[in-house]
Short mmCIF file of C-alpha atoms in Angstrom, two decimals:
data_model
loop_
_atom_site.label_atom_id
_atom_site.label_comp_id
_atom_site.label_asym_id
_atom_site.label_seq_id
_atom_site.Cartn_x
_atom_site.Cartn_y
_atom_site.Cartn_z
CA MET A 1141 -3.92 4.70 -11.60
CA VAL A 1142 -6.43 7.44 -11.00
CA PHE A 1143 -8.48 8.57 -13.99
CA ASN A 1144 -10.89 10.94 -12.28
CA GLU A 1145 -9.90 11.89 -8.74
CA PRO A 1146 -12.66 13.00 -6.36
CA THR A 1147 -12.10 16.49 -4.97
CA GLU A 1148 -14.15 16.35 -1.76
CA GLY A 1149 -14.52 12.70 -0.87
CA VAL A 1150 -17.70 10.68 -0.91
CA GLY A 1151 -19.93 12.97 1.17
CA ASP A 1152 -23.42 11.60 1.90
CA ALA A 1153 -23.13 8.86 -0.72
CA SER A 1154 -22.25 5.22 -0.07
CA VAL A 1155 -19.50 2.93 -1.26
CA VAL A 1156 -19.88 -0.78 -1.91
CA ILE A 1157 -16.92 -3.18 -2.11
CA LEU A 1158 -17.48 -6.46 -3.93
CA GLY A 1159 -15.17 -9.39 -4.58
CA ARG A 1160 -14.83 -10.76 -8.09
CA ARG A 1161 -15.93 -14.35 -8.29
CA HIS A 1162 -15.84 -14.96 -12.02
CA ALA A 1163 -12.60 -16.96 -12.22
CA SER A 1164 -12.87 -20.73 -12.17
CA ASP A 1165 -9.62 -21.32 -10.25
CA TYR A 1166 -10.10 -18.88 -7.32
CA GLU A 1167 -12.47 -16.37 -5.78
CA THR A 1168 -11.72 -13.21 -3.88
CA GLU A 1169 -12.18 -14.10 -0.22
CA PRO A 1170 -15.27 -12.57 1.50
CA ASP A 1171 -13.29 -12.01 4.72
CA PHE A 1172 -10.74 -9.94 2.76
CA ILE A 1173 -13.54 -7.76 1.33
CA GLN A 1174 -14.92 -7.29 4.84
CA CYS A 1175 -11.44 -6.38 6.12
CA VAL A 1176 -10.98 -3.68 3.45
CA GLY A 1177 -14.42 -2.21 4.26
CA LYS A 1178 -13.64 -2.05 7.97
CA HIS A 1179 -10.24 -0.50 7.26
CA ILE A 1180 -11.88 2.28 5.22
CA GLN A 1181 -14.48 2.96 7.92
CA ARG A 1182 -11.80 3.08 10.63
CA GLY A 1183 -9.80 5.54 8.53
CA ASP A 1184 -12.78 7.84 7.82
CA SER A 1185 -15.97 7.17 9.76
CA SER A 1186 -17.94 9.54 7.49
CA ILE A 1187 -17.70 7.02 4.61
CA ASN A 1188 -20.68 4.66 4.55
CA VAL A 1189 -19.46 1.28 3.32
CA ILE A 1190 -22.34 -1.04 2.41
CA GLY A 1191 -21.64 -4.65 3.35
CA GLU A 1192 -21.05 -7.00 0.43
CA LEU A 1193 -23.68 -9.54 1.51
CA GLU A 1194 -26.26 -6.82 2.21
CA PHE A 1195 -25.68 -5.30 -1.24
CA LEU A 1196 -25.81 -8.66 -3.06
CA ASN A 1197 -29.00 -9.68 -1.25
CA SER A 1198 -30.75 -6.37 -1.92
CA LEU A 1199 -29.87 -6.50 -5.64
CA TYR A 1200 -30.34 -10.22 -6.23
CA PRO A 1201 -29.87 -11.55 -8.96
CA TRP A 1202 -28.21 -8.64 -10.81
CA PHE A 1203 -24.83 -8.91 -9.07
CA GLU A 1204 -24.48 -12.68 -8.98
CA PRO A 1205 -21.25 -13.95 -10.66
CA ARG A 1206 -23.04 -14.95 -13.88
CA THR A 1207 -24.99 -11.68 -14.26
CA ALA A 1208 -22.79 -9.03 -12.62
CA PRO A 1209 -21.53 -6.20 -14.83
CA LEU A 1210 -17.96 -6.75 -16.03
CA ARG A 1211 -17.46 -3.26 -17.50
CA PRO A 1212 -18.70 0.18 -16.43
CA ALA A 1213 -20.66 0.40 -19.70
CA ASP A 1214 -22.77 -2.54 -18.45
CA LEU A 1215 -24.14 -0.26 -15.71
CA ASP A 1216 -26.34 1.47 -18.30
CA ARG A 1217 -27.99 -1.87 -19.02
CA LEU A 1218 -28.59 -2.43 -15.31
CA MET A 1219 -30.00 1.05 -14.75
CA THR A 1220 -32.75 0.37 -17.30
CA GLN A 1221 -34.18 -2.14 -14.82
CA PRO A 1222 -36.51 -0.09 -12.53
CA PRO A 1223 -35.93 -2.26 -9.40
CA VAL A 1224 -32.14 -1.88 -9.75
CA ALA A 1225 -32.28 1.88 -10.33
CA GLU A 1226 -34.63 2.36 -7.35
CA ARG A 1227 -32.55 0.20 -5.02
CA LEU A 1228 -29.28 1.90 -5.96
CA ALA A 1229 -30.92 5.30 -5.45
CA SER A 1230 -32.20 4.27 -2.00
CA LEU A 1231 -28.72 3.00 -1.05
CA GLN A 1232 -27.18 6.27 -2.37
CA THR A 1233 -24.40 4.29 -3.99
CA GLU A 1234 -21.74 6.56 -5.47
CA TYR A 1235 -18.83 4.16 -5.97
CA LEU A 1236 -18.66 0.45 -6.66
CA ILE A 1237 -15.26 -1.10 -5.96
CA TRP A 1238 -14.54 -4.49 -7.49
CA VAL A 1239 -11.68 -6.31 -5.73
CA ASP A 1240 -10.02 -9.11 -7.68
CA GLY A 1241 -7.29 -11.39 -6.34
CA SER A 1242 -6.51 -13.97 -3.70
CA THR A 1243 -4.00 -15.25 -1.17
CA VAL A 1244 -2.30 -18.48 -2.15
CA GLN A 1245 0.14 -20.84 -0.46
CA THR A 1246 3.31 -20.86 -2.55
CA ASN A 1247 5.57 -23.51 -1.07
CA SER A 1248 5.96 -25.69 1.97
CA ALA A 1249 8.78 -27.65 3.50
CA GLY A 1250 9.61 -29.63 6.61
CA SER A 1251 7.90 -32.41 8.50
CA MET A 1252 6.31 -33.02 11.85
CA THR A 1253 5.43 -36.17 13.76
CA CYS A 1254 3.10 -36.45 16.68
CA GLY A 1255 2.50 -39.36 18.97
CA VAL A 1256 0.65 -40.50 22.05
CA GLY A 1257 2.25 -42.76 24.63
CA PRO A 1258 1.83 -43.81 28.25
CA GLY A 1259 3.76 -40.75 29.38
CA GLY A 1260 1.65 -38.27 27.38
CA ALA A 1261 1.41 -36.81 23.90
CA GLY A 1262 3.79 -34.66 21.94
CA CYS A 1263 5.04 -33.50 18.58
CA PHE A 1264 8.47 -32.99 17.13
CA GLY A 1265 9.52 -31.33 13.89
CA PHE A 1266 9.57 -28.12 11.92
CA GLY A 1267 7.41 -26.87 9.06
CA THR A 1268 7.47 -23.77 6.92
CA TRP A 1269 5.26 -22.39 4.13
CA GLY A 1270 4.93 -19.22 2.12
CA ASN A 1271 1.87 -17.12 1.26
CA ASP A 1272 1.47 -14.56 -1.52
CA SER A 1273 -1.38 -12.06 -1.70
CA THR A 1274 -2.14 -10.06 -4.83
CA TYR A 1275 -5.25 -7.88 -5.10
CA GLU A 1276 -6.44 -5.18 -7.48
CA ALA A 1277 -9.35 -2.82 -6.83
CA THR A 1278 -11.21 -1.22 -9.73
CA ILE A 1279 -13.28 1.82 -8.78
CA TRP A 1280 -16.45 2.57 -10.74
CA ASP A 1281 -18.43 5.77 -10.42
CA PHE A 1282 -22.18 5.08 -10.59
CA THR A 1283 -23.00 8.69 -11.49
CA ASP A 1284 -20.68 8.90 -14.50
CA ARG A 1285 -20.92 5.17 -15.30
CA ALA A 1286 -17.16 5.11 -15.71
CA GLU A 1287 -14.05 3.53 -14.24
CA VAL A 1288 -12.37 6.29 -12.25
CA GLY A 1289 -9.40 4.51 -10.71
CA ARG A 1290 -7.48 1.32 -10.18
CA VAL A 1291 -5.19 0.44 -7.25
CA ASN A 1292 -3.35 -2.75 -6.38
CA THR A 1293 -1.35 -4.30 -3.62
CA SER A 1294 0.72 -7.40 -3.07
CA ALA A 1295 2.29 -8.96 -0.01
CA SER A 1296 4.23 -12.11 0.69
CA GLY A 1297 5.50 -13.81 3.80
CA GLN A 1298 6.90 -16.97 5.28
CA SER A 1299 5.19 -18.79 8.16
CA TYR A 1300 6.89 -21.26 10.52
CA MET A 1301 5.77 -23.99 12.89
CA PRO A 1302 8.42 -25.41 15.21
CA ALA A 1303 7.29 -28.28 17.45
CA VAL A 1304 9.00 -29.65 20.52
CA VAL A 1305 6.16 -31.32 22.45
CA VAL A 1306 3.67 -28.59 21.39
CA PRO A 1307 3.44 -27.09 17.86
CA ILE A 1308 3.81 -23.30 17.96
CA PRO A 1309 2.67 -21.63 14.73
CA ILE A 1310 4.31 -18.33 13.79
CA ILE A 1311 2.00 -17.07 11.05
CA ALA A 1312 2.95 -14.25 8.67
CA PRO A 1313 0.00 -11.79 8.43
CA VAL A 1314 0.12 -11.67 4.63
CA GLN A 1315 -3.59 -11.17 3.95
CA GLY A 1316 -3.86 -8.56 6.74
CA THR A 1317 -0.93 -6.62 5.29
CA ALA A 1318 -2.54 -6.69 1.83
CA CYS A 1319 -5.84 -5.52 3.37
CA ASP A 1320 -4.12 -2.55 5.03
CA GLY A 1321 -2.25 -1.66 1.84
CA LEU A 1322 -5.36 -1.73 -0.34
CA GLY A 1323 -7.46 0.00 2.32
CA ASP A 1324 -4.95 2.86 2.65
CA GLN A 1325 -4.89 3.42 -1.11
CA LEU A 1326 -8.69 3.41 -1.32
CA LEU A 1327 -8.88 5.87 1.58
CA LYS A 1328 -6.65 8.29 -0.34
CA PHE A 1329 -9.10 8.05 -3.20
CA LEU A 1330 -12.37 8.19 -1.25
CA SER A 1331 -11.66 10.35 1.78
CA SER A 1332 -11.38 14.13 1.96
CA GLU A 1333 -9.35 13.67 5.19
CA HIS A 1334 -6.44 11.82 3.53
#
């Protein structure tokens, strides 16, 4: 969903991508957030993506899980704090992208046994497991203090590990596929080149 599509991309402004960490049963993985940021920068090197840790450290404690804004209207409250307004102005932050979701293991089956003997060590068996990734990115515009878009992606895959003497994992790149899918959609929103 796009509520207010940019016409010329981000320009000289910056974008920050943060993971939601408000749920008690999961948190959006920091390595996924980093992957999406790198994907956007590879797709359009003119977009300045501020690192999540750098942004959180420079605006501590206003974006910690217990104090972070949950709605675009909460940005007005934050902007009344002079240190926050000054820091955001110095970072030239135009868009804040909240990413919510996670990758979970869905099922597993099979068994494997390993042993060590006088002739050496080895394993025998077969294992399989599934992974599902579901992520949603909510795009906030700092200038208008409004939500301007929402994109989501999901991916699933089955991984296998056969073992005859040596276990050989065949891992489905579920989280990487979700990262590429979300990154491509965000690029269409943020970049004038796409």
